[in-house]
Amino acid sequence: MVRDLIRLSRMSLQRAAAVVILTGPALLQTSNVAAGPLTDRPGWAVHHTTKPYAQLVRDVITATKSQGLVVVTQAGPTKAAAARGITIPGNRVIGIFNNDYAVRVLRRSTAAMIEAPIRLYVTEEDNGDATLSYKTAIHVFAPYLAEGGPELADIAAELDQHLEAIAQKAVQPAP
C-alpha cells in the first residue's frame, strides 16, 4: 500500500510539473492579481474610504489603541508577493484583542477562544482608495453562543461596539 501511495505521489508531481511547463509562460505574463473590491455580506461590516491604504492601516492601529484594545497580529501578502515579482493591491489583516476579553471569553467557552484575535481587514482598491472590513463579533462568536450563553453574547456585543468605534474613527477623513 505504501508503494502505491508513493507511486501516486510521483505521478501527481509529474502531472503538476507538466502543467507548470506547459503553462509557465502564461503564468509569467500574469504578474498582477486582483479579485475586486469587497462587498457587503452577512455578518460583515464594510467601510469604503477615500484614504490611501497605508494611511488607513495607520489609522486603524491608532483607533484600536484608543478603544483599549491591542494589535496582537498583523499579516499581509503584499510585500512577499512583490518580492516574487507579483503585484497585488495592499492587503493587511490586523488582529486585535486584549487580555480582559480573553479571560472573559475563556470563562464562557474554551472553543470560542479560537476566534481571538478579532480580525480587521484593510484592502486597497484599484483607484488607490482603501476599505476597512471585518466580521462582526456576534457573527464570529455565533457558533459558541449555545455553550457560552448570554454572557458570551454580551461580550460579543461589547466587542462590536469597540469595532464600530474603531471603524468610525479610522475611516474619518483627515482634517
PDB file of C-alpha atoms in Angstrom:
ATOM      1  CA  MET A   1       0.000   0.000   0.000  1.00  0.00           C
ATOM      2  CA  VAL A   2       2.840   2.396   0.840  1.00  0.00           C
ATOM      3  CA  ARG A   3       4.421   1.735  -2.561  1.00  0.00           C
ATOM      4  CA  ASP A   4       1.113   2.542  -4.265  1.00  0.00           C
ATOM      5  CA  LEU A   5       0.912   5.844  -2.383  1.00  0.00           C
ATOM      6  CA  ILE A   6       4.497   6.734  -3.342  1.00  0.00           C
ATOM      7  CA  ARG A   7       3.781   5.864  -6.992  1.00  0.00           C
ATOM      8  CA  LEU A   8       0.610   8.009  -6.931  1.00  0.00           C
ATOM      9  CA  SER A   9       2.535  10.899  -5.345  1.00  0.00           C
ATOM     10  CA  ARG A  10       5.217  10.682  -8.053  1.00  0.00           C
ATOM     11  CA  MET A  11       2.552  10.641 -10.754  1.00  0.00           C
ATOM     12  CA  SER A  12       0.875  13.677  -9.218  1.00  0.00           C
ATOM     13  CA  LEU A  13       4.178  15.545  -9.061  1.00  0.00           C
ATOM     14  CA  GLN A  14       4.914  14.649 -12.682  1.00  0.00           C
ATOM     15  CA  ARG A  15       1.490  15.920 -13.766  1.00  0.00           C
ATOM     16  CA  ALA A  16       1.951  19.113 -11.784  1.00  0.00           C
ATOM     17  CA  ALA A  17       5.367  19.651 -13.376  1.00  0.00           C
ATOM     18  CA  ALA A  18       3.861  19.130 -16.824  1.00  0.00           C
ATOM     19  CA  VAL A  19       1.186  21.719 -16.110  1.00  0.00           C
ATOM     20  CA  VAL A  20       3.808  24.237 -14.974  1.00  0.00           C
ATOM     21  CA  ILE A  21       5.959  23.576 -18.023  1.00  0.00           C
ATOM     22  CA  LEU A  22       3.012  23.877 -20.409  1.00  0.00           C
ATOM     23  CA  THR A  23       1.537  26.966 -18.782  1.00  0.00           C
ATOM     24  CA  GLY A  24       4.724  28.556 -17.438  1.00  0.00           C
ATOM     25  CA  PRO A  25       4.944  31.392 -19.995  1.00  0.00           C
ATOM     26  CA  ALA A  26       1.283  32.252 -19.425  1.00  0.00           C
ATOM     27  CA  LEU A  27       1.866  32.324 -15.677  1.00  0.00           C
ATOM     28  CA  LEU A  28       4.831  34.650 -16.066  1.00  0.00           C
ATOM     29  CA  GLN A  29       2.768  37.085 -18.131  1.00  0.00           C
ATOM     30  CA  THR A  30       0.136  37.269 -15.404  1.00  0.00           C
ATOM     31  CA  SER A  31       2.042  39.121 -12.702  1.00  0.00           C
ATOM     32  CA  ASN A  32      -0.865  41.279 -11.483  1.00  0.00           C
ATOM     33  CA  VAL A  33      -3.504  39.707  -9.270  1.00  0.00           C
ATOM     34  CA  ALA A  34      -6.796  41.331  -8.288  1.00  0.00           C
ATOM     35  CA  ALA A  35     -10.159  39.899  -7.330  1.00  0.00           C
ATOM     36  CA  GLY A  36     -12.069  43.158  -6.967  1.00  0.00           C
ATOM     37  CA  PRO A  37     -13.386  45.172  -4.053  1.00  0.00           C
ATOM     38  CA  LEU A  38     -15.062  43.704  -1.008  1.00  0.00           C
ATOM     39  CA  THR A  39     -18.819  43.992  -0.935  1.00  0.00           C
ATOM     40  CA  ASP A  40     -21.372  43.772   1.836  1.00  0.00           C
ATOM     41  CA  ARG A  41     -22.078  40.260   3.034  1.00  0.00           C
ATOM     42  CA  PRO A  42     -23.949  38.778   6.003  1.00  0.00           C
ATOM     43  CA  GLY A  43     -22.100  39.205   9.286  1.00  0.00           C
ATOM     44  CA  TRP A  44     -19.581  41.687   7.883  1.00  0.00           C
ATOM     45  CA  ALA A  45     -19.133  45.420   8.246  1.00  0.00           C
ATOM     46  CA  VAL A  46     -17.569  47.024   5.163  1.00  0.00           C
ATOM     47  CA  HIS A  47     -16.393  50.645   5.271  1.00  0.00           C
ATOM     48  CA  HIS A  48     -15.195  52.115   1.974  1.00  0.00           C
ATOM     49  CA  THR A  49     -12.976  55.188   2.268  1.00  0.00           C
ATOM     50  CA  THR A  50     -11.072  57.614   0.074  1.00  0.00           C
ATOM     51  CA  LYS A  51      -7.980  57.194   2.250  1.00  0.00           C
ATOM     52  CA  PRO A  52      -4.819  55.677   0.851  1.00  0.00           C
ATOM     53  CA  TYR A  53      -4.125  52.137   2.030  1.00  0.00           C
ATOM     54  CA  ALA A  54      -1.079  52.914   4.212  1.00  0.00           C
ATOM     55  CA  GLN A  55      -2.927  55.759   5.925  1.00  0.00           C
ATOM     56  CA  LEU A  56      -5.938  53.576   6.697  1.00  0.00           C
ATOM     57  CA  VAL A  57      -3.671  50.890   8.191  1.00  0.00           C
ATOM     58  CA  ARG A  58      -2.075  53.510  10.472  1.00  0.00           C
ATOM     59  CA  ASP A  59      -5.463  54.962  11.401  1.00  0.00           C
ATOM     60  CA  VAL A  60      -6.904  51.533  12.256  1.00  0.00           C
ATOM     61  CA  ILE A  61      -3.960  50.838  14.562  1.00  0.00           C
ATOM     62  CA  THR A  62      -4.340  54.227  16.264  1.00  0.00           C
ATOM     63  CA  ALA A  63      -8.112  53.816  16.632  1.00  0.00           C
ATOM     64  CA  THR A  64      -7.635  50.329  18.087  1.00  0.00           C
ATOM     65  CA  LYS A  65      -5.412  51.677  20.838  1.00  0.00           C
ATOM     66  CA  SER A  66      -7.932  54.428  21.603  1.00  0.00           C
ATOM     67  CA  GLN A  67     -10.519  51.710  22.310  1.00  0.00           C
ATOM     68  CA  GLY A  68      -8.335  49.962  24.890  1.00  0.00           C
ATOM     69  CA  LEU A  69      -7.589  47.067  22.577  1.00  0.00           C
ATOM     70  CA  VAL A  70      -4.198  45.855  21.424  1.00  0.00           C
ATOM     71  CA  VAL A  71      -2.902  44.950  17.968  1.00  0.00           C
ATOM     72  CA  VAL A  72      -1.672  41.408  18.548  1.00  0.00           C
ATOM     73  CA  THR A  73      -1.077  40.297  14.956  1.00  0.00           C
ATOM     74  CA  GLN A  74      -0.573  41.756  11.508  1.00  0.00           C
ATOM     75  CA  ALA A  75      -0.265  39.792   8.318  1.00  0.00           C
ATOM     76  CA  GLY A  76      -0.428  40.585   4.643  1.00  0.00           C
ATOM     77  CA  PRO A  77       0.840  39.093   1.397  1.00  0.00           C
ATOM     78  CA  THR A  78       1.622  42.334  -0.451  1.00  0.00           C
ATOM     79  CA  LYS A  79       5.356  42.669   0.290  1.00  0.00           C
ATOM     80  CA  ALA A  80       6.061  38.941  -0.042  1.00  0.00           C
ATOM     81  CA  ALA A  81       4.275  38.868  -3.393  1.00  0.00           C
ATOM     82  CA  ALA A  82       6.288  41.892  -4.576  1.00  0.00           C
ATOM     83  CA  ALA A  83       9.496  40.065  -3.659  1.00  0.00           C
ATOM     84  CA  ARG A  84       8.326  37.302  -6.018  1.00  0.00           C
ATOM     85  CA  GLY A  85       7.612  39.794  -8.811  1.00  0.00           C
ATOM     86  CA  ILE A  86       3.849  39.735  -8.321  1.00  0.00           C
ATOM     87  CA  THR A  87       1.954  42.977  -7.880  1.00  0.00           C
ATOM     88  CA  ILE A  88      -1.134  42.854  -5.715  1.00  0.00           C
ATOM     89  CA  PRO A  89      -3.072  45.652  -4.035  1.00  0.00           C
ATOM     90  CA  GLY A  90      -2.323  46.479  -0.408  1.00  0.00           C
ATOM     91  CA  ASN A  91      -3.800  43.822   1.846  1.00  0.00           C
ATOM     92  CA  ARG A  92      -3.431  43.624   5.643  1.00  0.00           C
ATOM     93  CA  VAL A  93      -5.190  41.613   8.330  1.00  0.00           C
ATOM     94  CA  ILE A  94      -4.877  43.229  11.761  1.00  0.00           C
ATOM     95  CA  GLY A  95      -5.738  41.054  14.754  1.00  0.00           C
ATOM     96  CA  ILE A  96      -6.980  42.922  17.822  1.00  0.00           C
ATOM     97  CA  PHE A  97      -7.987  41.844  21.329  1.00  0.00           C
ATOM     98  CA  ASN A  98      -6.965  42.303  24.942  1.00  0.00           C
ATOM     99  CA  ASN A  99      -6.410  40.060  27.939  1.00  0.00           C
ATOM    100  CA  ASP A 100      -9.593  41.137  29.710  1.00  0.00           C
ATOM    101  CA  TYR A 101     -11.692  39.864  26.810  1.00  0.00           C
ATOM    102  CA  ALA A 102      -9.579  36.715  26.528  1.00  0.00           C
ATOM    103  CA  VAL A 103     -10.212  35.811  30.167  1.00  0.00           C
ATOM    104  CA  ARG A 104     -13.922  36.601  29.907  1.00  0.00           C
ATOM    105  CA  VAL A 105     -14.358  34.556  26.718  1.00  0.00           C
ATOM    106  CA  LEU A 106     -12.487  31.601  28.215  1.00  0.00           C
ATOM    107  CA  ARG A 107     -14.786  31.633  31.248  1.00  0.00           C
ATOM    108  CA  ARG A 108     -17.723  31.079  28.885  1.00  0.00           C
ATOM    109  CA  SER A 109     -16.318  28.880  26.123  1.00  0.00           C
ATOM    110  CA  THR A 110     -12.881  27.393  25.603  1.00  0.00           C
ATOM    111  CA  ALA A 111     -13.750  26.694  21.971  1.00  0.00           C
ATOM    112  CA  ALA A 112     -14.729  30.320  21.291  1.00  0.00           C
ATOM    113  CA  MET A 113     -11.193  31.482  22.040  1.00  0.00           C
ATOM    114  CA  ILE A 114     -10.120  30.096  18.648  1.00  0.00           C
ATOM    115  CA  GLU A 115     -11.745  33.220  17.191  1.00  0.00           C
ATOM    116  CA  ALA A 116      -9.369  35.561  19.012  1.00  0.00           C
ATOM    117  CA  PRO A 117      -7.970  37.881  17.964  1.00  0.00           C
ATOM    118  CA  ILE A 118     -10.823  39.588  16.158  1.00  0.00           C
ATOM    119  CA  ARG A 119      -9.553  40.490  12.694  1.00  0.00           C
ATOM    120  CA  LEU A 120      -9.820  43.786  10.856  1.00  0.00           C
ATOM    121  CA  TYR A 121      -9.103  43.688   7.124  1.00  0.00           C
ATOM    122  CA  VAL A 122      -7.658  46.651   5.227  1.00  0.00           C
ATOM    123  CA  THR A 123      -7.641  46.334   1.444  1.00  0.00           C
ATOM    124  CA  GLU A 124      -6.527  48.641  -1.341  1.00  0.00           C
ATOM    125  CA  GLU A 125      -8.806  49.283  -4.302  1.00  0.00           C
ATOM    126  CA  ASP A 126      -7.656  49.727  -7.904  1.00  0.00           C
ATOM    127  CA  ASN A 127      -8.121  53.503  -7.646  1.00  0.00           C
ATOM    128  CA  GLY A 128      -5.849  53.735  -4.562  1.00  0.00           C
ATOM    129  CA  ASP A 129      -8.658  54.102  -2.025  1.00  0.00           C
ATOM    130  CA  ALA A 130      -8.773  51.679   0.888  1.00  0.00           C
ATOM    131  CA  THR A 131     -11.544  49.695   2.575  1.00  0.00           C
ATOM    132  CA  LEU A 132     -11.838  48.537   6.177  1.00  0.00           C
ATOM    133  CA  SER A 133     -13.820  45.328   6.667  1.00  0.00           C
ATOM    134  CA  TYR A 134     -14.392  42.911   9.486  1.00  0.00           C
ATOM    135  CA  LYS A 135     -16.684  40.145  10.607  1.00  0.00           C
ATOM    136  CA  THR A 136     -18.821  41.333  13.491  1.00  0.00           C
ATOM    137  CA  ALA A 137     -18.057  39.763  16.862  1.00  0.00           C
ATOM    138  CA  ILE A 138     -21.610  38.460  17.219  1.00  0.00           C
ATOM    139  CA  HIS A 139     -21.192  36.715  13.860  1.00  0.00           C
ATOM    140  CA  VAL A 140     -17.785  35.316  14.803  1.00  0.00           C
ATOM    141  CA  PHE A 141     -18.960  34.027  18.184  1.00  0.00           C
ATOM    142  CA  ALA A 142     -22.366  32.773  16.993  1.00  0.00           C
ATOM    143  CA  PRO A 143     -21.315  29.097  16.829  1.00  0.00           C
ATOM    144  CA  TYR A 144     -20.389  29.215  20.530  1.00  0.00           C
ATOM    145  CA  LEU A 145     -23.415  31.043  21.949  1.00  0.00           C
ATOM    146  CA  ALA A 146     -25.251  27.869  22.981  1.00  0.00           C
ATOM    147  CA  GLU A 147     -22.218  26.935  25.080  1.00  0.00           C
ATOM    148  CA  GLY A 148     -21.271  30.442  26.220  1.00  0.00           C
ATOM    149  CA  GLY A 149     -24.779  31.664  26.896  1.00  0.00           C
ATOM    150  CA  PRO A 150     -25.971  35.239  27.197  1.00  0.00           C
ATOM    151  CA  GLU A 151     -22.681  36.273  28.805  1.00  0.00           C
ATOM    152  CA  LEU A 152     -20.773  35.412  25.628  1.00  0.00           C
ATOM    153  CA  ALA A 153     -23.383  37.285  23.597  1.00  0.00           C
ATOM    154  CA  ASP A 154     -22.823  40.305  25.879  1.00  0.00           C
ATOM    155  CA  ILE A 155     -19.059  40.091  25.306  1.00  0.00           C
ATOM    156  CA  ALA A 156     -19.638  39.956  21.546  1.00  0.00           C
ATOM    157  CA  ALA A 157     -21.939  42.990  21.761  1.00  0.00           C
ATOM    158  CA  GLU A 158     -19.261  44.925  23.668  1.00  0.00           C
ATOM    159  CA  LEU A 159     -16.651  43.957  21.110  1.00  0.00           C
ATOM    160  CA  ASP A 160     -18.976  45.054  18.311  1.00  0.00           C
ATOM    161  CA  GLN A 161     -19.259  48.482  19.938  1.00  0.00           C
ATOM    162  CA  HIS A 162     -15.453  48.704  20.005  1.00  0.00           C
ATOM    163  CA  LEU A 163     -15.197  47.550  16.398  1.00  0.00           C
ATOM    164  CA  GLU A 164     -17.718  50.134  15.226  1.00  0.00           C
ATOM    165  CA  ALA A 165     -15.919  52.882  17.172  1.00  0.00           C
ATOM    166  CA  ILE A 166     -12.593  51.824  15.649  1.00  0.00           C
ATOM    167  CA  ALA A 167     -14.120  51.860  12.175  1.00  0.00           C
ATOM    168  CA  GLN A 168     -15.758  55.253  12.627  1.00  0.00           C
ATOM    169  CA  LYS A 169     -12.546  56.827  13.903  1.00  0.00           C
ATOM    170  CA  ALA A 170     -10.298  55.151  11.321  1.00  0.00           C
ATOM    171  CA  VAL A 171     -12.389  55.997   8.269  1.00  0.00           C
ATOM    172  CA  GLN A 172     -12.865  59.689   9.113  1.00  0.00           C
ATOM    173  CA  PRO A 173     -11.224  61.927   6.537  1.00  0.00           C
ATOM    174  CA  ALA A 174      -8.077  63.666   7.760  1.00  0.00           C
ATOM    175  CA  PRO A 175      -8.733  67.235   8.964  1.00  0.00           C
TER     176      PRO A 175
END
